[in-house]
Coordinates of C-alpha atoms in Angstrom, one line a residue:
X469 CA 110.7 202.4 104.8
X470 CA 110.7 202.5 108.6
X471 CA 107.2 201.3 108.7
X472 CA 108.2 198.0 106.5
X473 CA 111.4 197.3 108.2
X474 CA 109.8 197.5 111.6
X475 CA 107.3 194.9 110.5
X476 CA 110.0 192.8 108.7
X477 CA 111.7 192.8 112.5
X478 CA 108.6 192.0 114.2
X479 CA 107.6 188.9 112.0
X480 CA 111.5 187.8 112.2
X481 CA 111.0 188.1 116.1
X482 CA 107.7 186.2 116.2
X483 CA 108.7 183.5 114.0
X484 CA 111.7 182.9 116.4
X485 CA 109.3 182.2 119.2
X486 CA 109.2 178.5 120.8
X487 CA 106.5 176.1 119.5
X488 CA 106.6 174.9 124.0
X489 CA 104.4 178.0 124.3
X490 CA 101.5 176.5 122.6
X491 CA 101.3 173.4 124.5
X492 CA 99.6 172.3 127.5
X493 CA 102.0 171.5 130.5
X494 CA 100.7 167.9 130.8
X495 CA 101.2 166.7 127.1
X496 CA 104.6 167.5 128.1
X497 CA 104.8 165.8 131.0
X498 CA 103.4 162.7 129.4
X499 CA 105.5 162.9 126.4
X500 CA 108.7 162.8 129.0
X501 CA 106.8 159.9 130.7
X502 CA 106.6 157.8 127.5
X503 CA 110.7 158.7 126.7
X504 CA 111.8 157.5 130.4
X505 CA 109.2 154.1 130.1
X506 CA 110.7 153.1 126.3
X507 CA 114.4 153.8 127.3
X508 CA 113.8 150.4 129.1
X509 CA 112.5 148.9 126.1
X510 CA 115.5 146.7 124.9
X511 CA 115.3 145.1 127.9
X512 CA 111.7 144.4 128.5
X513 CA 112.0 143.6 124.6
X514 CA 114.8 141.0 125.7
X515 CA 112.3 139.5 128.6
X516 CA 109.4 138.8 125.9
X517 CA 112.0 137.4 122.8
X518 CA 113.1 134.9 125.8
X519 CA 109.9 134.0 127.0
X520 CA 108.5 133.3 123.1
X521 CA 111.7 131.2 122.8
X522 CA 111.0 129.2 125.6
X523 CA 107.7 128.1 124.6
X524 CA 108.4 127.3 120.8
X525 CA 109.7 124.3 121.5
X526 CA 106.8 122.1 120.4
X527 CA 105.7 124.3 118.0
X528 CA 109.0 124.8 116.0
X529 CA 108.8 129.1 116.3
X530 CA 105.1 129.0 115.7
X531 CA 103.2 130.8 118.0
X532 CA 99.8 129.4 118.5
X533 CA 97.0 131.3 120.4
X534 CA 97.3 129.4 123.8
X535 CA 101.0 129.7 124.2
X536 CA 100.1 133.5 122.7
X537 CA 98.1 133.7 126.1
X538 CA 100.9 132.4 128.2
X539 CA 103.5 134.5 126.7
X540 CA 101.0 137.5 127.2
X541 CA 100.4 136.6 131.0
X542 CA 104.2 135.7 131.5
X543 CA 105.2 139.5 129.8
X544 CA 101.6 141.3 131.0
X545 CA 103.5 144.6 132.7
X546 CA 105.9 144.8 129.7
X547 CA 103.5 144.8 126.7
X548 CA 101.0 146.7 128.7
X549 CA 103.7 149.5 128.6
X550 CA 105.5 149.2 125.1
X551 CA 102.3 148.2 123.1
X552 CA 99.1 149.5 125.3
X553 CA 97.4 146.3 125.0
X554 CA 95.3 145.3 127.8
X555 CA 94.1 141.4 126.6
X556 CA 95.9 138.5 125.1
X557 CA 93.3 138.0 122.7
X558 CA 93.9 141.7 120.6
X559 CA 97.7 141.3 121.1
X560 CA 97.0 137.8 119.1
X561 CA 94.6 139.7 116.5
X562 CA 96.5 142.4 116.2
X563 CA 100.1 140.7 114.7
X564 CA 98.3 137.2 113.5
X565 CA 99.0 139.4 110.3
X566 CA 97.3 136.6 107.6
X567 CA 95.0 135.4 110.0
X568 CA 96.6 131.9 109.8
X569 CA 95.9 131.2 114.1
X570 CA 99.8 131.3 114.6
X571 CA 102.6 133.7 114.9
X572 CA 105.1 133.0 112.7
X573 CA 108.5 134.0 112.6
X574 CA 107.7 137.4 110.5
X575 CA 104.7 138.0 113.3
X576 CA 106.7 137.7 116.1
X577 CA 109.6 140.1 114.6
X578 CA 106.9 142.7 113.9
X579 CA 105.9 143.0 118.0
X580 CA 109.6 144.5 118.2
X581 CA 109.4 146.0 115.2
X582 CA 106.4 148.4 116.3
X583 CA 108.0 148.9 119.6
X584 CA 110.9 150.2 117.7
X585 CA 108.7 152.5 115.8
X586 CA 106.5 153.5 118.5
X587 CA 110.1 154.3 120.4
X588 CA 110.9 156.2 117.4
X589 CA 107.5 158.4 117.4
X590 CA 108.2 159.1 120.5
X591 CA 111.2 160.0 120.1
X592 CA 110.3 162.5 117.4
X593 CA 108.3 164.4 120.1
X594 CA 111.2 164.5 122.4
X595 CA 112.7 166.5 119.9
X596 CA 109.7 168.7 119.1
X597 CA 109.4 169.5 122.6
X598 CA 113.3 170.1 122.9
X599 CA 114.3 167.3 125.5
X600 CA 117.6 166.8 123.6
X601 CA 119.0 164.9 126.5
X602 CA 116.2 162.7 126.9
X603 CA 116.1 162.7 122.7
X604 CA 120.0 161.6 122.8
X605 CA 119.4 158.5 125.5
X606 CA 116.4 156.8 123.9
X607 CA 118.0 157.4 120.2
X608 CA 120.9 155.1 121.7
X609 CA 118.4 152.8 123.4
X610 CA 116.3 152.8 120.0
X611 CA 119.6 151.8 117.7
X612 CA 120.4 149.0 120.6
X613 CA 116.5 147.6 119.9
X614 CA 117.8 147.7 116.6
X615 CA 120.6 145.7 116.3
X616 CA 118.7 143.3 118.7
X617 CA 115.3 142.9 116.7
X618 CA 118.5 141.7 113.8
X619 CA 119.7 139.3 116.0
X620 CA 116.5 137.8 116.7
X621 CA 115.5 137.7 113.2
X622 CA 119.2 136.0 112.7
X623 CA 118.4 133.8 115.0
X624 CA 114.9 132.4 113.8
X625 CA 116.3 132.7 110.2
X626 CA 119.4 130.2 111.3
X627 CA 117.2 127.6 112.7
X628 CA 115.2 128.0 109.8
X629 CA 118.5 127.0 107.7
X630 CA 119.3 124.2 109.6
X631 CA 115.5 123.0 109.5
X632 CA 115.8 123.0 105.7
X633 CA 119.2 121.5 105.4
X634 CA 117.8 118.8 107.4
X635 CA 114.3 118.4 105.1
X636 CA 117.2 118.5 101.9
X637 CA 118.8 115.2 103.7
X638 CA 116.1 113.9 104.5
X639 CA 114.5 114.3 101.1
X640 CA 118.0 112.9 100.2
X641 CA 117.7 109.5 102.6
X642 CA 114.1 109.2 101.2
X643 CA 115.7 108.8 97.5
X644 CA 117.9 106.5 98.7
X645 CA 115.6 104.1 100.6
X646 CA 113.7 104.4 96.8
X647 CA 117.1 103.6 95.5
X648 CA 117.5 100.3 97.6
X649 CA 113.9 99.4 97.7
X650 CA 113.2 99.5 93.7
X651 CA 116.9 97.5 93.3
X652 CA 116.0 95.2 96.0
X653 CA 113.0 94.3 94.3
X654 CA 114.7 93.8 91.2
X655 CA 116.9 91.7 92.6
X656 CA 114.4 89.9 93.9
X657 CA 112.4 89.4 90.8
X658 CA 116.0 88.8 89.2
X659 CA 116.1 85.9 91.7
X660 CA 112.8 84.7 90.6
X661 CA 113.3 84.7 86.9
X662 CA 116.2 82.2 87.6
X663 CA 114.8 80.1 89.7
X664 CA 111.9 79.5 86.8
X665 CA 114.7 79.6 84.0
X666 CA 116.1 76.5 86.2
X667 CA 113.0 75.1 86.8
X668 CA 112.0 75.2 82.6
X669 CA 115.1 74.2 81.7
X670 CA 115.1 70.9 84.5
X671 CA 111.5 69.8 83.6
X672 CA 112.6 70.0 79.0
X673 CA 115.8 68.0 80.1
X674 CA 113.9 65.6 82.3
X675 CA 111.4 65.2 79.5
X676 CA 113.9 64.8 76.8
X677 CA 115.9 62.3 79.2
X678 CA 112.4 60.4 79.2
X679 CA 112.0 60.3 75.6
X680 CA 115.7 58.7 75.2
X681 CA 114.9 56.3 77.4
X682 CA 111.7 55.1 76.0
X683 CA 113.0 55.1 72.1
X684 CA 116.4 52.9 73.3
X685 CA 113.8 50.6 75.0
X686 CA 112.2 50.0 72.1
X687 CA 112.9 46.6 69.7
X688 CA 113.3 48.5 66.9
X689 CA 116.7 50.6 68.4
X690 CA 118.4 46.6 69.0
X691 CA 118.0 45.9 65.6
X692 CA 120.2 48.4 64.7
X693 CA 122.7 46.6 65.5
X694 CA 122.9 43.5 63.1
X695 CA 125.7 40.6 63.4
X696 CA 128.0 39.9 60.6
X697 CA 127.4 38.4 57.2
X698 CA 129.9 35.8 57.8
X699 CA 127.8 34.4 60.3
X700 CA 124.8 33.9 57.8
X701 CA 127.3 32.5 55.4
X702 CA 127.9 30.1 58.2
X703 CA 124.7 29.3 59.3
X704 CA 124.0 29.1 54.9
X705 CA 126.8 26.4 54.7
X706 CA 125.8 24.3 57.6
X707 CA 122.5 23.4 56.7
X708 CA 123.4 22.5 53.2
X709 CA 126.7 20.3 54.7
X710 CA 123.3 18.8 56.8
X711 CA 121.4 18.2 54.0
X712 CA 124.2 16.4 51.7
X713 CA 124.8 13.9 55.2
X714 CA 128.5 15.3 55.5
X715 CA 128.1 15.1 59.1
X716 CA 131.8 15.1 59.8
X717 CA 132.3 18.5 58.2
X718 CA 128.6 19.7 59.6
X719 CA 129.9 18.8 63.1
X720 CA 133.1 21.3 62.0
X721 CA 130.5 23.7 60.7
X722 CA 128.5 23.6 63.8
X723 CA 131.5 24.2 66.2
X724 CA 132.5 27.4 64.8
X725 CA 129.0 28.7 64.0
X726 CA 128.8 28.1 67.8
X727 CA 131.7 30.3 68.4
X728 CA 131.0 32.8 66.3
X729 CA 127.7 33.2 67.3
X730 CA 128.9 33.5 70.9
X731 CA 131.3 36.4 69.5
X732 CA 129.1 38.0 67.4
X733 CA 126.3 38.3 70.4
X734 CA 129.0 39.7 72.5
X735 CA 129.7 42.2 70.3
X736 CA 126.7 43.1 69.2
X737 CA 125.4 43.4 72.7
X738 CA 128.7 45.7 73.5
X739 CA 127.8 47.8 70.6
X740 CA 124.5 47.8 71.3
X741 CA 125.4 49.1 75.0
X742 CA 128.2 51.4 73.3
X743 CA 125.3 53.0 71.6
X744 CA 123.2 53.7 74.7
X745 CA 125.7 54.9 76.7
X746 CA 127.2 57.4 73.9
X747 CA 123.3 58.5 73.6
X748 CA 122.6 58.6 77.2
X749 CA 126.4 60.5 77.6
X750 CA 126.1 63.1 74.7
X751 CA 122.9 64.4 75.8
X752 CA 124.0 64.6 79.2
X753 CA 127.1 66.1 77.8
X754 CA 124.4 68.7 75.7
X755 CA 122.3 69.2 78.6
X756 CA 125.0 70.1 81.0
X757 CA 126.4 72.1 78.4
X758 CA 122.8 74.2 78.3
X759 CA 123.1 74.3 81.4
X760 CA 126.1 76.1 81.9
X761 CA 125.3 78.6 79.3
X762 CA 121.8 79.4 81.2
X763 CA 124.0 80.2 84.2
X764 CA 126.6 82.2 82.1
X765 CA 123.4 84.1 81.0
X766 CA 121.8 84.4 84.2
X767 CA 125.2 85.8 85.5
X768 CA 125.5 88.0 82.5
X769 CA 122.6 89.6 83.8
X770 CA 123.0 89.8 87.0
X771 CA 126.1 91.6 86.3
X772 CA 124.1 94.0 84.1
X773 CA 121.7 95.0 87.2
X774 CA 124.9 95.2 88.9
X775 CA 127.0 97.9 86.5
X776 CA 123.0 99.8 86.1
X777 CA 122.7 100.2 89.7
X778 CA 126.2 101.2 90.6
X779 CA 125.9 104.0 87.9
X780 CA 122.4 104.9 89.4
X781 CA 124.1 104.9 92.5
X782 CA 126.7 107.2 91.9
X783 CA 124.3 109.4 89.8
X784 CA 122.0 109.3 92.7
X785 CA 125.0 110.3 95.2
X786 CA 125.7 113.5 93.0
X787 CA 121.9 114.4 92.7
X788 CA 121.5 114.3 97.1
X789 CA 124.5 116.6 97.2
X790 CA 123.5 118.9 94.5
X791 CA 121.8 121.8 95.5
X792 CA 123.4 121.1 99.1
X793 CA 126.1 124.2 98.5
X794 CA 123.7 125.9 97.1
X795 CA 120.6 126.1 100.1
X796 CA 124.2 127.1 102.2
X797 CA 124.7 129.9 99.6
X798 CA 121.1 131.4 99.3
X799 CA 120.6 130.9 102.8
X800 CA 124.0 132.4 104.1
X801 CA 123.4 135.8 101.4
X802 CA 120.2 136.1 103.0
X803 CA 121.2 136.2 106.2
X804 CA 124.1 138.8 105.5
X805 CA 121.3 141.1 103.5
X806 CA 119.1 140.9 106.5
X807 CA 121.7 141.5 109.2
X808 CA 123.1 144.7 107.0
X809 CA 119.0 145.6 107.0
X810 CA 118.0 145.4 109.9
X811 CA 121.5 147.1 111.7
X812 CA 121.7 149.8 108.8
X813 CA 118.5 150.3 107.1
X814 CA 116.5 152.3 110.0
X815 CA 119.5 154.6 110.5
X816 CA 119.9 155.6 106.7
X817 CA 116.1 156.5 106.6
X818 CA 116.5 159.1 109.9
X819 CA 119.4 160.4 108.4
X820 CA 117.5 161.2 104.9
X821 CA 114.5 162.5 107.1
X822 CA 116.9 164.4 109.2
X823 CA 118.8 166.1 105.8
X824 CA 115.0 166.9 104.3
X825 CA 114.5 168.5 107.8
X826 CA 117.9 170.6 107.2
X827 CA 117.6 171.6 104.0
X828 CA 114.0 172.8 104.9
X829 CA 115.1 174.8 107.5
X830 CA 117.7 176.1 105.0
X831 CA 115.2 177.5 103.0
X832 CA 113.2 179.1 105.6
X833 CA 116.4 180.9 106.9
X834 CA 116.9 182.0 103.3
X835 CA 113.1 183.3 102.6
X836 CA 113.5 185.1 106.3
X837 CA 116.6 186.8 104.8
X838 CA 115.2 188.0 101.3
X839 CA 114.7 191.2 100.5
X840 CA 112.4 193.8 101.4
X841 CA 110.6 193.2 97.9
X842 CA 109.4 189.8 99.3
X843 CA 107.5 190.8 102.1
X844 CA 104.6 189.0 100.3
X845 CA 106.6 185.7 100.5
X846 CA 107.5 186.4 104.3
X847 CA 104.3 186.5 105.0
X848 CA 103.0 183.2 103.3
X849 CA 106.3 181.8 105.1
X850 CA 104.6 183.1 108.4
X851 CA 101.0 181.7 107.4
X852 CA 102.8 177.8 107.0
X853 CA 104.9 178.6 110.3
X854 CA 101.8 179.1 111.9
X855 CA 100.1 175.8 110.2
X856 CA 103.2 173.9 110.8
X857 CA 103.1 174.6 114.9
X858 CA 99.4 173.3 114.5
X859 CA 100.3 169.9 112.9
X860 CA 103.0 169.5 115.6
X861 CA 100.9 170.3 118.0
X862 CA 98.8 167.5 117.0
X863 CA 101.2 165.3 116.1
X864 CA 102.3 165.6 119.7
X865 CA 99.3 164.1 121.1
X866 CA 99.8 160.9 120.9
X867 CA 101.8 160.1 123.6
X868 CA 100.2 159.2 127.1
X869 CA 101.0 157.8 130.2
X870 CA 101.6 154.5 130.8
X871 CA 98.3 154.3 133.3
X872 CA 96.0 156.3 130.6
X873 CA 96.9 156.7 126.9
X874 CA 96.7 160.2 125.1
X875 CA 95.4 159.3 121.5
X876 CA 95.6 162.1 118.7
X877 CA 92.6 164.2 117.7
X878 CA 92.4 162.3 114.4
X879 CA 91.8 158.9 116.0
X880 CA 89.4 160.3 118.4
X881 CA 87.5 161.7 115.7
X882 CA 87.7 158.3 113.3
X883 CA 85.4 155.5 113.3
X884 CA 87.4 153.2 114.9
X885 CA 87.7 155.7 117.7
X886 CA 84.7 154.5 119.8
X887 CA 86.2 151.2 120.4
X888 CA 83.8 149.2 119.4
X889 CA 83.9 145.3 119.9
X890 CA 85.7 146.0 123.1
X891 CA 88.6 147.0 121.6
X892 CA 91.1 150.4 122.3
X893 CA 91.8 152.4 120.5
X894 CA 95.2 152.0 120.5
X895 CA 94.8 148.6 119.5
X896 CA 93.6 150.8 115.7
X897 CA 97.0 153.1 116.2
X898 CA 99.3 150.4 116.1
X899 CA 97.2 148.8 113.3
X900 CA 97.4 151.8 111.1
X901 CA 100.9 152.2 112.2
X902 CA 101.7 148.7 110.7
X903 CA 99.7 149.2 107.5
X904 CA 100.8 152.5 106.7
X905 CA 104.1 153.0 107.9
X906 CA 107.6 152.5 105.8
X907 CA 110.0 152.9 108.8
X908 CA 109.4 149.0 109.9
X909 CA 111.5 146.5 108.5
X910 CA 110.0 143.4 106.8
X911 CA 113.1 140.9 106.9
X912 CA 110.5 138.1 105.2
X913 CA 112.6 135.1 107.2
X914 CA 109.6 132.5 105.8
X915 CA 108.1 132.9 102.4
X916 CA 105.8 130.1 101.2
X917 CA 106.7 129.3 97.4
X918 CA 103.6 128.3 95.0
X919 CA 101.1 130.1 97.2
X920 CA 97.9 131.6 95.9
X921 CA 98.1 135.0 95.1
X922 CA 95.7 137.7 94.6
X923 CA 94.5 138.9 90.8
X924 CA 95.9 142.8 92.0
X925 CA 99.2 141.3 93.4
X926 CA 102.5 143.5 92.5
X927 CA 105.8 141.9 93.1
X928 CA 107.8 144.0 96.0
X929 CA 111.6 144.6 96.1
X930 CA 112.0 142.0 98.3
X931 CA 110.2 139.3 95.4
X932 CA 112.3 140.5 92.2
X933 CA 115.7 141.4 94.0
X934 CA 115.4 138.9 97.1
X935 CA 117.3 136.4 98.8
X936 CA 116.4 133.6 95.9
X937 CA 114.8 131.3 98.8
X938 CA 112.1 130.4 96.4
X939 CA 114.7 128.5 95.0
X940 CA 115.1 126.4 98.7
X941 CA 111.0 126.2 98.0
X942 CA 111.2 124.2 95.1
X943 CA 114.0 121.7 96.2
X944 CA 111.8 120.8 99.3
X945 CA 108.5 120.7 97.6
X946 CA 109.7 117.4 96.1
X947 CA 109.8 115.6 99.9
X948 CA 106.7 113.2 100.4
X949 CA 105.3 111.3 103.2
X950 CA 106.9 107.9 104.2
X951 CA 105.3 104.8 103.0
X952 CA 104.0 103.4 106.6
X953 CA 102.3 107.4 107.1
X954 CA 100.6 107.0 104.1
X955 CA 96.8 105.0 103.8
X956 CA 97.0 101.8 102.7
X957 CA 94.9 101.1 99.3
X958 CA 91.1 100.0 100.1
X959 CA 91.4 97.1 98.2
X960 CA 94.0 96.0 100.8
X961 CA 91.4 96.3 103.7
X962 CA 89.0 93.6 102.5
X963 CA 89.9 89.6 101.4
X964 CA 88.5 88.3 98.6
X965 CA 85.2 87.3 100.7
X966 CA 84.3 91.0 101.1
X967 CA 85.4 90.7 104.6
X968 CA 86.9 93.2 106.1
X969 CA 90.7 92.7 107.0
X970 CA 92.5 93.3 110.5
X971 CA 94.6 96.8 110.8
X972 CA 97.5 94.8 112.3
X973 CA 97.9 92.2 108.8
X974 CA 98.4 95.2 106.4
X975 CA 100.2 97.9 109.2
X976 CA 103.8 97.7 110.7
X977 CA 105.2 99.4 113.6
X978 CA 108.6 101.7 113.0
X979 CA 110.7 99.2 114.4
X980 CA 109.7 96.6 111.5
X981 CA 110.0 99.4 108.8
X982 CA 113.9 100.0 110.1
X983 CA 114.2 96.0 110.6
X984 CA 113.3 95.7 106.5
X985 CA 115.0 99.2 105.8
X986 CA 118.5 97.6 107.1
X987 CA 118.0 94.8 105.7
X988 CA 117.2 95.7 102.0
X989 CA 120.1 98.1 102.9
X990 CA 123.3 94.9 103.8
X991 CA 121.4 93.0 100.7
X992 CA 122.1 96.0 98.3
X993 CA 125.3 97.2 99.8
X994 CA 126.9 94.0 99.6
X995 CA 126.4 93.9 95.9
X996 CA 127.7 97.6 95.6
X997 CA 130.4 96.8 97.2
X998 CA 131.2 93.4 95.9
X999 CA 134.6 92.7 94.6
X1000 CA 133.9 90.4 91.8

């Protein structure tokens, strides 16, 4: 019994012995260097965000390779020491993520991102080496990186917003110039179509005015007018009064035939001029009246256009503004999801590593305690003790200095550990620490909707319970290019000699596109807004 509680004290007493002991002095030493350099890191971190900003500009927050280059040389001393990257061109390579030749606003979040989690390794060896203090300070600086890699994705993510706001408008005014230029042009074919009506209807009135004219010219329209019978009776009487030699009553005849001849050619000519006149006058009456009712037509459907285009109008109003409230909406939620991520999401994962850790040591303290019947188990506990200081031990050595790197025994012994195409090899660490670690946050600011994706691709969390901007996607895919960016037909560029036309006679400048735009505009507007 003494023999087994005396080896039961001695394991206890080994086990309590501090892992420091199996560590070199200056892995120490550097892994205190590397927790005094990236307590500084928010700050530096602040120095690069403002320098990107400065030089997006142009680009609209896309990073191309050149200004890449200036932002390294601007920053050179401060990614040198948070990243380890000696060139511009593998600090490009390593974040240019799809390989697109720009940074976009994910990319440029992820250089803070792996700072963060390169702060956080290191921190973890602070605490493995038992520099609490030191622990403590860059935990604080770590969380303050934090909350500023959130802001910075707020802030890329709120121009964003307003950028797409602006496209929805825009998309918006481009439905409305389509509104006034497919109603001008009716209009304008409107205008046409009455003009011709007029023009048809003036040329069958002319010709029918012609035809009157040439049938009341005619000999046979006078002699429809015939003088009385009394007059023949007359004209009868006389001649036989003439033939008998009563000249006394012939000369009585022959008076009064002479006035009533004289009356009866006044009337007939009167009612031979009645007749013309009411002729003339009812088919100027009749073509007046046609007249009016092509203009009551016309009108009619004019005012037809009118009520179809005011209804289009307001329909049109309602369909800009539609999904206005909503783009706000999607845009806003995401915003709050990402800011509640990024300021909450990094702290909930230490705190379920840091309970694992507790409830492990837990159960060692609990298999230390057992029994003397367990010595078997104490002794496997002491076999993983002894593995476990091993793996930390390794796990250590990755820290260096900020002059000379220490890399860990695992990349030295990796492929990618000779540094071949000029590259260091901690240019591979931070590559496998962005592929395979789950401690950096992806905020996904820009997604592109409809893109091709792989045969193997699985949805993420971020896809099935995400912020909905696919949504925004698909109300901005409908925008299209302005008439005046877009070629003109080929037909258009040669005249119906074959020749080939002048740019100038089938191009015009901004200024005339406006001119026509406000123009079609006041023609429009003024009928909109007519009070008939």
């Amino acid at each position: 019994m003494e023999s087994k509680s005396m080896t039961i004290s001695t394991k206890i007493q080994q086990s309590n012995y501090s892992a420091l002991s199996n560590l070199p002095r200056h892995i120490i030493n550097q892994i205190k260097n590397e927790g005094e350099l990236y307590i500084t890191a928010p700050n530096k971190c602040a120095k690069i965000w403002i320098e990107m900003r400065k030089n997006d500009f142009v680009t609209d927050a896309q990073l191309n390779f050149t200004i890449a280059q200036r932002i390294f040389e601007a920053c050179r001393s401060e990614i040198v020491q948070l990243l380890k990257l000696q060139n511009e061109k593998d600090f490009f390579e390593l974040f240019d993520q799809d390989n697109d030749g720009i940074l976009n606003e994910d990319e440029q979040i992820l250089v803070f991102s792996v700072i963060k989690e390169k702060m956080h390794q290191v921190a973890t060896a602070l605490l493995k080496i038992q520099e609490y203090i030191l622990f403590k300070q860059l935990m604080k600086e770590l969380r303050t990186l934090e909350a500023n890699i959130a802001a910075y994705q707020n802030q890329l993510r709120q121009r964003i917003s307003i950028k797409e706001r602006q496209v929805y408008k825009e998309i918006g005014q481009e439905k409305l110039d389509d509104f006034y230029d497919k109603y001008y042009q009716e209009f304008q074919q409107l205008t046409k179509y009455k003009v011709d009506r007029r023009a048809q209807l003036k040329i069958s009135q002319e010709k029918e005015l012609g035809i009157l004219e040439d049938r009341l010219s005619k000999d046979t329209e006078l002699m429809k007018v015939k003088p009385k019978k009394k007059l023949k009776d007359l004209q009868t009487q006389e001649k036989l009064v003439s033939l008998e030699e009563r000249v006394e009553e012939a000369l009585d005849f022959r008076k009064e035939l002479k006035d009533l001849e004289k009356h009866e050619q006044d009337r007939v000519y009167k009612v031979q001029k009645y007749r013309i006149e009411k002729q003339h006058s009812d088919l100027l009456f009749k073509q007046q009246k046609e007249r009016e009712q092509l203009e009551g037509k016309l009108q009619e459907t004019e005012y037809k256009l009118i009520i179809q285009m005011k209804k289009d109008y307001d329909v049109l109003l309602k369909q800009i503004n539609l999904h206005n409230n909503e783009i706000t909406r999607i845009q806003s939620q995401a915003s709050n999801q990402a800011m509640k991520k990024g300021l909450y999401e990094g702290e909930a994962k230490r705190q379920k590593v840091q309970s694992q850790l507790q409830n492990g040591i837990i159960a060692q303290t609990k298999a230390i305690s057992q029994p003397e019947s367990k010595i078997n188990d104490l002794d496997q506990f002491h076999e993983s003790e002894t593995i476990r200081k091993l793996e930390s031990r390794k796990s250590l050595q990755f820290a260096g200095s900020p002059g000379k790197p220490v890399i860990s025994e695992e990349s030295e012994k990796s492929p990618m550990g000779s540094a071949f195409n000029g590259k260091t090899k901690n240019f591979y660490q931070i590559r496998k620490i962005i592929k395979d670690s789950k401690n950096i946050t992806q905020f996904y600011i820009k997604k592109n909707y409809g893109a091709d994706l792989p045969v193997n691709f699985v949805r993420s969390a971020h896809n099935i319970q995400g912020d909905q901007h696919e949504k925004i996607e698909r109300f901005l895919s409908v925008k299209r290019k302005s008439q005046h960016e877009l070629l003109p037909p080929i037909t258009q560029l040669y005249d119906d000699d074959l020749q080939e036309k002048q740019i100038k006679a089938i191009t015009k400048t901004d200024q005339e596109i406006k001119r026509e735009k406000a123009l079609k505009r006041a023609f429009i507007n003024e009928k909109l807004f007519r009070n008939d």
